[in-house]
Tab-separated table of C-alpha atoms and ligand atoms in Angstrom:
chain	number	residue	atom	x	y	z
A	1	MET	CA	102.803	109.864	52.585
A	2	ARG	CA	102.936	106.983	50.122
A	3	ALA	CA	106.623	107.744	49.419
A	4	SER	CA	107.475	107.626	53.101
A	5	MET	CA	105.649	104.292	53.571
A	6	ALA	CA	107.540	102.924	50.596
A	7	SER	CA	110.834	104.064	52.046
A	8	GLN	CA	109.967	102.471	55.419
A	9	SER	CA	109.177	99.152	53.832
A	10	SER	CA	112.336	99.241	51.686
A	11	GLN	CA	114.336	99.980	54.845
A	12	ARG	CA	112.817	96.900	56.483
A	13	ASN	CA	113.526	94.760	53.471
A	14	ASN	CA	117.125	95.931	53.263
A	15	ASN	CA	117.797	94.700	56.762
A	16	ARG	CA	115.480	91.900	57.826
A	17	MET	CA	116.803	91.677	61.357
A	18	LEU	CA	115.687	94.869	63.011
A	19	PHE	CA	113.988	94.643	66.397
A	20	TYR	CA	112.178	97.173	68.535
A	21	ILE	CA	111.633	96.790	72.300
A	22	GLU	CA	108.914	98.479	74.307
A	23	THR	CA	109.319	98.083	78.064
A	24	HIS	CA	106.746	98.494	80.847
A	25	GLY	CA	106.973	98.119	84.608
A	26	CYS	CA	109.730	97.997	87.189
A	27	ALA	CA	113.529	98.262	87.188
A	28	MET	CA	113.741	94.460	86.934
A	29	ASN	CA	111.803	94.556	83.660
A	30	ARG	CA	114.033	97.366	82.380
A	31	SER	CA	117.024	95.228	83.184
A	32	ASP	CA	115.424	92.220	81.415
A	33	SER	CA	114.926	94.388	78.315
A	34	GLN	CA	118.585	95.402	78.385
A	35	ILE	CA	119.581	91.734	78.558
A	36	MET	CA	117.304	90.814	75.638
A	37	ASP	CA	118.666	93.779	73.685
A	38	SER	CA	122.233	92.621	74.242
A	39	LEU	CA	121.453	88.969	73.330
A	40	LEU	CA	119.763	90.032	70.093
A	41	ARG	CA	122.602	92.357	69.108
A	42	ARG	CA	125.141	89.609	69.749
A	43	ALA	CA	123.131	87.388	67.425
A	44	GLY	CA	123.436	89.997	64.648
A	45	TRP	CA	120.139	91.844	65.112
A	46	LYS	CA	120.022	95.631	65.102
A	47	ARG	CA	117.798	97.841	67.209
A	48	ALA	CA	115.251	100.030	65.467
A	49	SER	CA	114.313	103.295	67.075
A	50	ARG	CA	110.676	103.106	65.955
A	51	PRO	CA	108.283	100.143	65.796
A	52	GLU	CA	107.531	101.066	62.152
A	53	ASP	CA	111.128	100.265	61.184
A	54	ALA	CA	111.283	96.879	62.938
A	55	ASN	CA	110.921	93.386	61.497
A	56	VAL	CA	110.069	92.050	64.951
A	57	ILE	CA	108.653	93.921	67.958
A	58	ILE	CA	109.218	92.818	71.540
A	59	LEU	CA	106.683	93.966	74.121
A	60	ASN	CA	108.127	93.472	77.593
A	61	THR	CA	104.966	93.411	79.675
A	62	CYS	CA	103.913	94.217	83.234
A	63	ASN	CA	100.554	93.176	84.706
A	64	VAL	CA	100.913	94.129	88.347
A	65	LYS	CA	97.540	95.934	88.322
A	66	MET	CA	94.390	95.689	86.228
A	67	PRO	CA	94.866	99.030	84.382
A	68	THR	CA	98.405	97.970	83.407
A	69	GLU	CA	97.076	94.637	82.143
A	70	GLN	CA	94.541	96.460	79.975
A	71	ARG	CA	97.235	98.773	78.641
A	72	MET	CA	99.356	95.741	77.708
A	73	ILE	CA	96.501	94.191	75.725
A	74	HIS	CA	95.978	97.473	73.923
A	75	ARG	CA	99.708	97.794	73.123
A	76	ALA	CA	99.875	94.162	71.954
A	77	LYS	CA	96.943	94.818	69.598
A	78	VAL	CA	98.483	98.019	68.187
A	79	LEU	CA	102.056	96.726	67.843
A	80	SER	CA	101.054	93.369	66.295
A	81	ARG	CA	99.516	95.303	63.397
A	82	ILE	CA	102.919	96.857	62.652
A	83	ALA	CA	105.209	93.809	62.774
A	84	PRO	CA	105.286	90.254	64.197
A	85	LEU	CA	105.147	90.493	67.970
A	86	VAL	CA	107.055	88.712	70.736
A	87	ALA	CA	105.402	89.182	74.143
A	88	ALA	CA	107.855	88.914	77.009
A	89	GLY	CA	107.685	89.856	80.702
A	90	CYS	CA	105.412	88.970	83.611
A	91	MET	CA	102.157	88.883	81.675
A	92	ALA	CA	103.564	86.439	79.096
A	93	LYS	CA	104.081	83.959	81.935
A	94	SER	CA	101.104	84.590	84.214
A	95	GLN	CA	98.419	85.437	81.631
A	96	PRO	CA	99.621	84.012	78.300
A	97	GLU	CA	96.008	83.356	77.262
A	98	LEU	CA	95.455	87.133	76.963
A	99	LEU	CA	98.379	87.628	74.584
A	100	ARG	CA	98.283	84.571	72.306
A	101	SER	CA	95.984	86.146	69.742
A	102	TYR	CA	98.424	89.018	69.155
A	103	ALA	CA	101.890	87.567	69.782
A	104	LYS	CA	103.649	85.051	67.549
A	105	ALA	CA	105.995	84.118	70.404
A	106	LEU	CA	105.869	84.275	74.208
A	107	VAL	CA	108.902	84.519	76.484
A	108	ALA	CA	108.654	84.263	80.300
A	109	PRO	CA	110.920	86.408	82.508
A	110	ARG	CA	112.937	83.371	83.527
A	111	ALA	CA	113.307	82.213	79.913
A	112	ILE	CA	114.751	85.405	78.416
A	113	THR	CA	117.820	83.587	77.132
A	114	HIS	CA	115.464	82.220	74.415
A	115	ILE	CA	114.721	85.688	73.064
A	116	VAL	CA	116.767	85.150	69.885
A	117	GLU	CA	114.896	81.915	69.037
A	118	ALA	CA	111.616	83.711	69.769
A	119	ALA	CA	112.535	86.617	67.479
A	120	TYR	CA	113.450	84.263	64.610
A	121	SER	CA	110.171	82.355	65.061
A	122	ALA	CA	108.207	85.577	64.935
A	123	LEU	CA	110.141	86.678	61.850
A	124	LYS	CA	109.339	83.393	60.082
A	125	GLY	CA	105.722	83.586	61.211
A	126	THR	CA	105.875	80.368	63.259
A	127	ARG	CA	104.526	80.187	66.775
A	128	ALA	CA	106.825	79.547	69.735
A	129	GLU	CA	106.477	79.649	73.517
A	130	PHE	CA	109.304	79.756	76.037
A	131	LEU	CA	107.530	79.665	79.377
A	132	ASN	CA	109.757	77.339	81.393
A	133	TRP	CA	110.987	77.944	84.913
A	134	GLU	CA	114.688	78.426	84.274
A	135	THR	CA	117.328	80.024	86.490
A	136	PRO	CA	119.541	82.228	84.310
A	137	ASN	CA	122.121	84.244	86.209
A	138	LYS	CA	120.857	87.656	85.122
A	139	ALA	CA	123.707	89.503	86.810
A	140	GLU	CA	126.123	87.873	84.383
A	141	PHE	CA	124.936	89.503	81.135
A	142	ASN	CA	127.249	92.229	79.920
A	143	ARG	CA	125.554	95.397	78.663
A	144	GLU	CA	125.703	99.169	78.616
A	145	PRO	CA	124.429	101.379	81.464
A	146	THR	CA	121.348	103.534	80.814
A	147	GLY	CA	122.951	106.947	80.766
A	148	PHE	CA	124.610	107.251	84.166
A	149	ILE	CA	122.637	104.436	85.803
A	150	GLY	CA	123.605	100.766	85.858
A	151	ILE	CA	120.752	98.425	86.847
A	152	VAL	CA	122.070	95.204	88.385
A	153	PRO	CA	119.552	92.433	89.121
A	154	ILE	CA	120.661	90.653	92.294
A	155	ALA	CA	117.897	88.056	92.565
A	156	GLU	CA	114.675	86.952	90.950
A	157	GLY	CA	111.525	85.692	92.695
A	158	CYS	CA	110.745	85.897	96.387
A	159	LEU	CA	110.032	83.887	99.524
A	160	GLY	CA	106.614	85.451	100.037
A	161	SER	CA	103.156	84.142	99.251
A	162	CYS	CA	101.103	87.321	99.335
A	163	THR	CA	97.497	86.567	98.528
A	164	TYR	CA	97.041	89.490	96.097
A	165	CYS	CA	100.269	89.218	94.109
A	166	ILE	CA	100.426	88.094	90.494
A	167	THR	CA	104.176	88.784	90.190
A	168	LYS	CA	104.950	85.616	92.112
A	169	LEU	CA	103.229	83.605	89.347
A	170	ALA	CA	105.634	85.122	86.819
A	171	ARG	CA	108.920	85.298	88.731
A	172	GLY	CA	108.596	82.318	91.068
A	173	ARG	CA	110.628	81.427	94.120
A	174	LEU	CA	113.834	83.158	95.105
A	175	THR	CA	116.972	82.634	93.022
A	176	SER	CA	119.835	84.844	94.196
A	177	PHE	CA	122.550	85.585	91.686
A	178	PRO	CA	126.165	84.942	92.759
A	179	ALA	CA	127.779	87.895	94.536
A	180	LYS	CA	130.788	87.709	92.225
A	181	SER	CA	128.559	88.217	89.163
A	182	VAL	CA	126.769	91.138	90.825
A	183	ILE	CA	130.077	92.774	91.686
A	184	ARG	CA	131.517	92.183	88.226
A	185	ARG	CA	128.446	93.772	86.653
A	186	ALA	CA	128.580	96.781	88.996
A	187	LYS	CA	132.297	97.238	88.239
A	188	GLU	CA	131.709	97.099	84.509
A	189	PHE	CA	128.884	99.621	84.680
A	190	LEU	CA	131.151	101.967	86.661
A	191	ASN	CA	133.947	101.529	84.119
A	192	LYS	CA	131.477	102.411	81.382
A	193	GLY	CA	130.535	105.703	83.045
A	194	ALA	CA	127.695	104.860	85.446
A	195	VAL	CA	127.588	106.938	88.640
A	196	GLU	CA	124.568	105.203	90.166
A	197	ILE	CA	124.210	101.471	90.687
A	198	TRP	CA	120.669	100.217	91.240
A	199	LEU	CA	120.389	96.827	92.903
A	200	THR	CA	117.071	95.306	91.977
A	201	ALA	CA	114.984	92.238	92.899
A	202	GLU	CA	111.388	91.471	93.865
A	203	ASP	CA	112.575	91.528	97.500
A	204	THR	CA	116.189	92.672	97.922
A	205	GLY	CA	115.966	91.921	101.665
A	206	VAL	CA	116.020	88.155	101.082
A	207	TYR	CA	119.056	88.321	98.822
A	208	GLY	CA	121.340	85.334	99.430
A	209	TRP	CA	119.035	83.420	101.805
A	210	ASP	CA	119.032	80.515	99.346
A	211	LYS	CA	122.844	80.552	99.213
A	212	GLY	CA	123.985	81.275	102.774
A	213	GLU	CA	124.666	84.940	102.025
A	214	ASN	CA	122.809	88.154	102.786
A	215	LEU	CA	122.215	91.667	101.482
A	216	PRO	CA	124.496	93.564	103.918
A	217	MET	CA	127.431	91.312	102.926
A	218	LEU	CA	126.782	92.167	99.289
A	219	LEU	CA	126.420	95.901	99.976
A	220	ASN	CA	129.728	95.999	101.851
A	221	LYS	CA	131.474	94.459	98.850
A	222	ILE	CA	129.870	96.854	96.385
A	223	SER	CA	130.523	99.984	98.401
A	224	SER	CA	134.192	99.029	98.693
A	225	LEU	CA	134.617	99.186	94.884
A	226	ASP	CA	136.840	102.022	93.630
A	227	GLY	CA	135.287	105.247	92.366
A	228	ASP	CA	132.876	107.896	93.516
A	229	PHE	CA	129.391	106.550	92.916
A	230	ARG	CA	126.150	105.890	94.735
A	231	VAL	CA	124.172	102.694	95.319
A	232	ARG	CA	120.386	102.562	95.376
A	233	VAL	CA	118.831	99.454	96.886
A	234	GLY	CA	115.414	98.416	95.559
A	235	MET	CA	112.335	97.229	97.413
A	236	MET	CA	112.567	94.974	100.453
A	237	THR	CA	109.666	93.526	102.444
A	238	PRO	CA	109.383	94.599	106.103
A	239	ASP	CA	109.820	91.013	107.358
A	240	SER	CA	113.048	90.481	105.423
A	241	ALA	CA	114.381	93.915	106.482
A	242	LEU	CA	113.550	93.162	110.140
A	243	LYS	CA	115.687	90.021	110.050
A	244	ILE	CA	118.819	91.902	108.935
A	245	VAL	CA	118.135	95.378	110.290
A	246	ASP	CA	121.311	95.895	112.375
A	247	SER	CA	123.778	94.837	109.709
A	248	LEU	CA	121.706	96.592	107.046
A	249	ILE	CA	121.926	99.907	108.901
A	250	ASP	CA	125.687	99.424	109.311
A	251	SER	CA	126.067	98.835	105.568
A	252	PHE	CA	123.973	101.900	104.760
A	253	LYS	CA	126.313	104.094	106.800
A	254	ASP	CA	128.846	103.951	103.972
A	255	LYS	CA	128.860	107.272	102.103
A	256	LYS	CA	128.357	105.447	98.798
A	257	MET	CA	124.940	104.188	99.901
A	258	TYR	CA	121.945	106.371	99.191
A	259	LYS	CA	119.974	106.606	102.426
A	260	PHE	CA	116.889	105.311	100.686
A	261	PHE	CA	114.675	102.500	101.929
A	262	HIS	CA	111.739	101.211	99.911
A	263	ILE	CA	109.784	99.074	102.365
A	264	PRO	CA	106.169	98.387	101.317
A	265	VAL	CA	103.849	98.189	104.353
A	266	GLN	CA	100.586	97.807	102.354
A	267	SER	CA	98.253	98.287	105.373
A	268	GLY	CA	98.261	99.605	108.936
A	269	SER	CA	95.851	96.918	110.116
A	270	ASP	CA	97.171	93.590	111.393
A	271	LYS	CA	93.930	91.909	110.376
A	272	ILE	CA	94.406	93.040	106.763
A	273	LEU	CA	98.123	92.241	106.748
A	274	LYS	CA	97.214	88.694	107.757
A	275	LEU	CA	94.614	88.435	104.988
A	276	MET	CA	97.242	89.742	102.567
A	277	GLY	CA	99.632	86.984	103.642
A	278	ARG	CA	102.207	89.514	104.861
A	279	LYS	CA	104.506	88.269	107.616
A	280	TYR	CA	104.780	91.260	109.963
A	281	THR	CA	102.620	93.492	112.093
A	282	ALA	CA	102.010	97.217	111.719
A	283	GLU	CA	103.875	97.798	114.961
A	284	GLN	CA	106.923	95.899	113.708
A	285	PHE	CA	106.943	98.084	110.621
A	286	MET	CA	106.725	101.237	112.736
A	287	ARG	CA	109.613	100.064	114.924
A	288	LEU	CA	111.664	99.306	111.834
A	289	ILE	CA	111.159	102.805	110.453
A	290	TYR	CA	111.856	104.326	113.849
A	291	GLU	CA	115.132	102.426	114.054
A	292	ILE	CA	116.207	103.515	110.567
A	293	ARG	CA	115.367	107.151	111.284
A	294	GLU	CA	117.298	107.007	114.531
A	295	HIS	CA	120.506	106.242	112.633
A	296	PHE	CA	120.155	108.663	109.738
A	297	ASP	CA	119.310	112.374	110.001
A	298	ASP	CA	118.289	112.498	106.366
A	299	VAL	CA	116.663	109.403	104.952
A	300	THR	CA	114.017	108.755	102.329
A	301	ILE	CA	111.405	106.242	103.378
A	302	SER	CA	109.343	104.967	100.498
A	303	THR	CA	106.422	102.606	100.988
A	304	ASP	CA	103.459	101.073	99.183
A	305	VAL	CA	99.893	101.104	100.435
A	306	ILE	CA	96.851	99.252	99.116
A	307	VAL	CA	93.432	100.574	100.129
A	308	GLY	CA	90.193	98.635	99.809
A	309	PHE	CA	91.606	95.150	100.296
A	310	PRO	CA	88.803	92.590	100.866
A	311	GLY	CA	87.714	92.714	104.511
A	312	GLU	CA	89.063	96.247	105.095
A	313	GLU	CA	86.635	97.950	107.478
A	314	GLU	CA	86.624	101.641	108.308
A	315	GLY	CA	88.717	100.993	111.441
A	316	ASP	CA	91.355	99.101	109.418
A	317	PHE	CA	91.561	101.972	106.961
A	318	GLN	CA	91.914	104.483	109.825
A	319	ASP	CA	94.788	102.334	111.156
A	320	THR	CA	96.526	102.757	107.795
A	321	LEU	CA	96.098	106.535	107.940
A	322	LYS	CA	97.474	106.563	111.497
A	323	LEU	CA	100.466	104.499	110.444
A	324	LEU	CA	101.202	106.996	107.666
A	325	GLU	CA	100.954	109.903	110.135
A	326	VAL	CA	103.341	108.188	112.531
A	327	THR	CA	105.949	106.980	110.042
A	328	LYS	CA	105.738	109.988	107.664
A	329	PRO	CA	107.020	108.285	104.512
A	330	ASP	CA	108.506	110.559	101.859
A	331	VAL	CA	107.128	108.478	99.003
A	332	VAL	CA	103.921	106.442	99.057
A	333	ASN	CA	102.859	104.354	96.086
A	334	LEU	CA	99.134	104.269	96.745
A	335	SER	CA	96.987	101.643	95.011
A	336	ARG	CA	93.281	100.961	95.024
A	337	PHE	CA	92.867	97.226	95.468
A	338	GLY	CA	91.871	95.412	92.313
A	339	PRO	CA	91.728	91.602	92.221
A	340	ARG	CA	94.407	89.938	90.135
A	341	PRO	CA	93.383	86.691	88.432
A	342	LYS	CA	94.714	83.378	89.790
A	343	THR	CA	95.357	84.891	93.242
A	344	LEU	CA	93.627	84.011	96.526
A	345	ALA	CA	92.451	87.570	97.121
A	346	ALA	CA	90.470	87.464	93.861
A	347	ASN	CA	88.135	84.920	95.518
A	348	MET	CA	87.568	87.016	98.649
A	349	LYS	CA	84.485	89.204	99.063
A	350	GLN	CA	85.286	92.502	97.332
A	351	LEU	CA	84.548	96.013	98.660
A	352	SER	CA	82.411	98.385	96.653
A	353	PRO	CA	84.374	100.555	94.167
A	354	LYS	CA	82.743	103.630	95.729
A	355	VAL	CA	84.198	102.863	99.167
A	356	ILE	CA	87.616	102.096	97.670
A	357	LYS	CA	87.619	105.346	95.707
A	358	ARG	CA	86.659	107.432	98.741
A	359	ARG	CA	89.361	105.835	100.910
A	360	SER	CA	91.937	106.273	98.186
A	361	LYS	CA	91.155	109.992	97.890
A	362	GLU	CA	91.352	110.431	101.655
A	363	ALA	CA	94.680	108.631	101.855
A	364	ALA	CA	96.059	110.601	98.889
A	365	ALA	CA	95.274	113.925	100.616
A	366	ILE	CA	97.140	112.867	103.774
A	367	ILE	CA	100.080	111.558	101.762
A	368	GLU	CA	100.352	114.913	99.941
A	369	GLU	CA	100.424	116.796	103.254
A	370	ILE	CA	103.125	114.522	104.665
A	371	LYS	CA	105.242	114.864	101.517
A	372	GLU	CA	104.961	118.620	101.629
A	373	ARG	CA	105.979	118.786	105.302
A	374	ASN	CA	108.909	116.459	104.636
A	375	ASN	CA	110.131	118.486	101.665
A	376	GLU	CA	109.744	121.808	103.459
A	377	ARG	CA	112.473	120.736	105.899
A	378	PHE	CA	114.992	120.979	103.071
A	379	LEU	CA	114.313	124.621	102.197
A	380	GLY	CA	117.437	126.778	102.414
A	381	ARG	CA	119.782	123.853	103.020
A	382	LYS	CA	123.042	123.428	101.112
A	383	LEU	CA	123.507	119.884	99.936
A	384	THR	CA	125.709	117.775	97.726
A	385	VAL	CA	123.705	116.459	94.791
A	386	LEU	CA	124.683	113.913	92.179
A	387	ALA	CA	123.333	114.842	88.735
A	388	SER	CA	122.347	111.413	87.494
A	389	GLU	CA	119.425	111.639	85.070
A	390	VAL	CA	118.594	113.698	82.031
A	391	THR	CA	114.839	114.248	81.847
A	392	SER	CA	112.674	116.181	79.372
A	393	LYS	CA	112.710	119.108	81.845
A	394	GLY	CA	116.457	119.204	82.400
A	395	VAL	CA	118.933	117.363	84.571
A	396	GLN	CA	117.758	115.748	87.793
A	397	GLY	CA	120.059	114.976	90.691
A	398	ARG	CA	119.809	113.071	93.932
A	399	THR	CA	120.793	114.125	97.416
A	400	GLN	CA	122.605	111.719	99.706
A	401	CYS	CA	119.163	110.519	100.863
A	402	TYR	CA	117.955	110.108	97.268
A	403	LYS	CA	115.630	113.111	97.228
A	404	PRO	CA	115.198	114.173	93.607
A	405	VAL	CA	116.441	117.701	92.883
A	406	ALA	CA	115.688	119.625	89.693
A	407	LEU	CA	118.997	121.151	88.597
A	408	GLY	CA	118.196	122.702	85.238
A	409	ASN	CA	120.827	122.711	82.563
A	410	VAL	CA	123.962	121.170	84.108
A	411	THR	CA	126.443	118.483	83.140
A	412	PRO	CA	125.144	115.080	84.259
A	413	GLY	CA	127.354	112.494	85.951
A	414	VAL	CA	128.837	115.093	88.299
A	415	PHE	CA	128.380	116.094	91.971
A	416	TYR	CA	127.297	119.685	92.687
A	417	ARG	CA	126.880	121.852	95.764
A	418	VAL	CA	123.299	123.063	95.654
A	419	LYS	CA	121.061	125.315	97.711
A	420	ILE	CA	117.455	124.140	97.970
A	421	VAL	CA	115.311	127.135	97.025
A	422	ASP	CA	111.876	125.593	96.472
A	423	PHE	CA	110.062	122.292	96.292
A	424	ARG	CA	107.117	120.513	94.753
A	425	GLY	CA	105.305	117.413	95.985
A	426	ASN	CA	107.731	114.999	94.397
A	427	TYR	CA	111.003	116.891	94.143
A	428	LEU	CA	113.165	119.693	95.445
A	429	ILE	CA	114.387	122.597	93.360
A	430	GLY	CA	118.055	123.440	93.673
A	431	ARG	CA	120.149	126.455	92.734
A	432	LEU	CA	123.797	125.850	92.109
A	433	ARG	CA	125.874	127.763	94.620
A	434	GLU	CA	127.822	130.779	93.551
A	435	LYS	CA	131.537	130.288	93.317
A	436	GLU	CA	133.851	133.122	94.321
A	437	GLY	CA	134.430	135.431	91.387
A	438	ARG	CA	131.590	134.011	89.352
A	439	ARG	CA	128.016	135.116	88.985
A	440	THR	CA	125.220	133.250	90.711
A	441	GLY	CA	123.650	130.531	88.649
A	442	ILE	CA	126.822	129.334	86.979
A	443	ALA	CA	127.429	125.647	87.515
A	444	VAL	CA	130.187	124.951	89.984
A	445	ARG	CA	131.626	121.578	89.243
A	446	CYS	CA	132.604	120.546	92.731
A	447	ARG	CA	134.189	117.261	91.847
A	448	THR	CA	134.461	114.757	89.104
A	449	ARG	CA	133.493	111.139	89.396
A	450	LEU	CA	136.970	110.280	90.592
A	451	SER	CA	137.512	113.097	93.065
A	452	ARG	CA	136.897	112.933	96.827
A	453	ASP	CA	133.595	113.471	98.596
A	454	LEU	CA	132.573	116.868	99.880
A	455	PRO	CA	131.452	117.536	103.394
A	456	SER	CA	127.734	118.251	103.286
B	1	SF4	S1	106.913	89.334	98.453
B	1	SF4	FE1	104.703	89.149	98.111
B	1	SF4	S2	104.192	91.030	96.916
B	1	SF4	FE2	106.392	90.773	96.770
B	1	SF4	S3	106.720	89.635	94.846
B	1	SF4	FE3	106.631	88.121	96.555
B	1	SF4	S4	104.510	87.443	96.653
B	1	SF4	FE4	104.565	89.365	95.426
């Protein structure tokens, strides 16, 4: 034990510029970590694979909900005992007071270009804070894809002012990144082997509104890039989607677009939506989903729902359940409302935890039923699936409508013809189709990344 500790410390001393990054939260935060990683490497730092080997540890934080905030504090405490800590991410900007006792340096999401200075400060043991509102073009930073996925940030911040949201305090008002940078980044990821491009932002639907552009224009440019790949578009608010719905649907008709829409409704009650500061009605959301479903036979609708928002009466909650029954989303990120500090909703009269818990359980049961019914429709169907992620349980692929399919042990980065033989709540189970002259179960490589699409 003592020998191994000695060898760890001699490893650290031999190379005093080793960093370790731990990332929490959304795709945007993952992308920010990749940018910080690339800036540090360019400055001569090397990445350690374990915190114990690092001279400086970067904790890229998320504080979207209370339990995540508590986890961040715990991680900051633990990691700061191992090596000097730099706290980056949303919490560093919106709740720096909770991290100062553990972190030598703080770096806000919009100040990530200062990560190298922050790491040197932490290494020297001097305090530093980079919490300014800057506008780095995050699509411009060159880096490697994560396996077969290239995450391209297209904008940062939003045009909303939702009364419960702490993210706004960390990411600020909308800054869209130039389309030419986004396209260059997507192209480079594809050249480096990515087969999926994820376009990410706090609200992708408002992309370009600060620059006289819009999301469909961007999507058309990306889907016209050479190669056989798929594009996944991240979350968009219902009000921004409603403003561009016709051209958005046209853009999504391209075969390179995953038919996947993440549109968080949050509540089925107009009274609650108003209190939340959301700029649409439940009926507008339902019409939006109806319109999307009318154009695509297979589509994944993902949404977010908060139960127990201040002022939510039983009738408001029932309206949310009805909205779920009517729109039948495939994915629902269900949250129990918890007040976030420095937001308007934190000062509203809160519901009792008991009521919130009961409503959450009721909503979860309905969501499970809907998911099951939705997945059942796929049983027995033969679909083209792109194997895009290697997980601990094997390779996972995505159908054209972004349904996850467990594929077992196959080569990732490749399209397969698959028969859906079973399903679970969150994914389908696929069996690779038998090829003439070969036994069932042997992978049939239908096409390579550069070959033509298959009819589904
Ligand atoms: S749109 Fe609303 S919920 Fe989304 S990041 Fe902006 S303020 Fe937060």
